[in-house]
Tab-separated table of C-alpha atoms in Angstrom:
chain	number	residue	atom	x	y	z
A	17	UNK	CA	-12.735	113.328	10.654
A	18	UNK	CA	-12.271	115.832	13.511
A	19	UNK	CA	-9.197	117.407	13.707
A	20	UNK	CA	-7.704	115.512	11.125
A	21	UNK	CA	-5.520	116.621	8.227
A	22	UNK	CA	-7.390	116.072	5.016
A	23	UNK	CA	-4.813	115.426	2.406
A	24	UNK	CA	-5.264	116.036	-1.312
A	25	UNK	CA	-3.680	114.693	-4.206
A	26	UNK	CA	-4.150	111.882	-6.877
A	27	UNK	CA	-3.973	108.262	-6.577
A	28	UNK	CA	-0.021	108.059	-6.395
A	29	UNK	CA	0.606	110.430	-3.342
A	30	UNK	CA	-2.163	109.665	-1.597
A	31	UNK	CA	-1.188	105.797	-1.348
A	32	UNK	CA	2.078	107.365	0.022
A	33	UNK	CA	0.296	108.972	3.081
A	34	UNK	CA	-1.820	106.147	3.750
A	35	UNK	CA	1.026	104.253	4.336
A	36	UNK	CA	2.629	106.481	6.513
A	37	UNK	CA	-0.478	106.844	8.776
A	38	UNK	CA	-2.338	110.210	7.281
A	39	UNK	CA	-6.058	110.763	5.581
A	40	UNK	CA	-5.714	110.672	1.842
A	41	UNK	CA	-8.046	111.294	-0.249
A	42	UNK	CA	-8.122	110.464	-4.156
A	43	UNK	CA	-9.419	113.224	-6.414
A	44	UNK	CA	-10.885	112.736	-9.321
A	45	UNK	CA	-12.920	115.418	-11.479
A	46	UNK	CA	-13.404	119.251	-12.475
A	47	UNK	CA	-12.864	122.055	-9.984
A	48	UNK	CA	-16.536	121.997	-8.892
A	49	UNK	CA	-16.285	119.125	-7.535
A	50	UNK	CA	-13.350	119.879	-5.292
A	51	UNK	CA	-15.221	123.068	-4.464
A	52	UNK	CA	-17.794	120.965	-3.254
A	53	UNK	CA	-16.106	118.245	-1.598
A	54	UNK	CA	-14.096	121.597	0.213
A	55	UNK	CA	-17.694	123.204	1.511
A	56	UNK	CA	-19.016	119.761	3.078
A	57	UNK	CA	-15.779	119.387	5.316
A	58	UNK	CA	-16.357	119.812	8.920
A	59	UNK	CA	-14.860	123.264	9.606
A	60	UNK	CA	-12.162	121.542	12.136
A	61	UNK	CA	-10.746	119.676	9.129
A	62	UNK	CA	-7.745	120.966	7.867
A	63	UNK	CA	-6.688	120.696	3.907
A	64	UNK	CA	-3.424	120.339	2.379
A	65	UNK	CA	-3.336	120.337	-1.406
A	66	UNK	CA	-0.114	118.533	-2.603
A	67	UNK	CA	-0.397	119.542	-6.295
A	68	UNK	CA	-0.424	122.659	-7.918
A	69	UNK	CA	-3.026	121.312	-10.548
A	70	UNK	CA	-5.474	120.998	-7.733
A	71	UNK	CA	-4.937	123.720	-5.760
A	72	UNK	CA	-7.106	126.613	-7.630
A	73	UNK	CA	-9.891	124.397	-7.131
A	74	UNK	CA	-9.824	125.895	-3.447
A	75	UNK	CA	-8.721	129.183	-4.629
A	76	UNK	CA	-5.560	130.967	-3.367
A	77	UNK	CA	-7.512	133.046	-0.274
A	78	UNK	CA	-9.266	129.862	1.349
A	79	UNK	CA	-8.360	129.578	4.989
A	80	UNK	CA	-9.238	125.867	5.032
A	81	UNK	CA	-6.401	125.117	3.135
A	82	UNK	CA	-3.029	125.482	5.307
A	83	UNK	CA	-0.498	124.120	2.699
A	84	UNK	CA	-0.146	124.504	-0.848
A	85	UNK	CA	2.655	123.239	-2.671
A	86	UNK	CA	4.070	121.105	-5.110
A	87	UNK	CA	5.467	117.517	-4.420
A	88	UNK	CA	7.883	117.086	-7.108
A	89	UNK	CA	8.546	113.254	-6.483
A	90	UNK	CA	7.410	110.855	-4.448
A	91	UNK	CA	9.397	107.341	-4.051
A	92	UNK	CA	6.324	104.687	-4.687
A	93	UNK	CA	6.894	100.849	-3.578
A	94	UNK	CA	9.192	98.783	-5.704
A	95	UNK	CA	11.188	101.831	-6.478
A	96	UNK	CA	9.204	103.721	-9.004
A	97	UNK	CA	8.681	107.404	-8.529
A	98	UNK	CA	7.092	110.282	-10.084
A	99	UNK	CA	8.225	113.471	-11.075
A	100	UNK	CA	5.675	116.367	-11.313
């Protein structure tokens, strides 16, 4: 996973970016978990959280995580979206 962008999110915006070409990753469990998954990255590996819910799980001061935001909808195929 060298220099890739490592994106975070649950099952819905995830399947988004894999469509479009990015790393997705589905997460599923507590925040030690994500604090794990976070420490076994290669360092070159850069994170973007896309929910809110997720991102204290990397805490606010982590420099492996360049992005944190919210992603309020996402258009899913067949026309069904989800508001957050």
């Amino acid at each position: 996973m060298a220099g890739k962008v490592l994106c975070v999110g649950s099952a819905p915006f995830v399947e988004v970016l894999e469509m479009l070409g990015f790393e997705g990753l589905v997460l599923r469990g507590g925040d030690e978990e994500l604090a794990a998954l976070l420490r076994s990255l290669p360092s070159e590996v850069e994170v973007v959280v896309l929910e809110e819910s997720m991102a204290g799980a990397f805490g606010p001061s982590s420099r492996r995580v360049v992005s944190s935001r919210a992603v309020p909808f996402v258009l899913l195929p067949g026309g069904m979206g989800r508001d957050g």
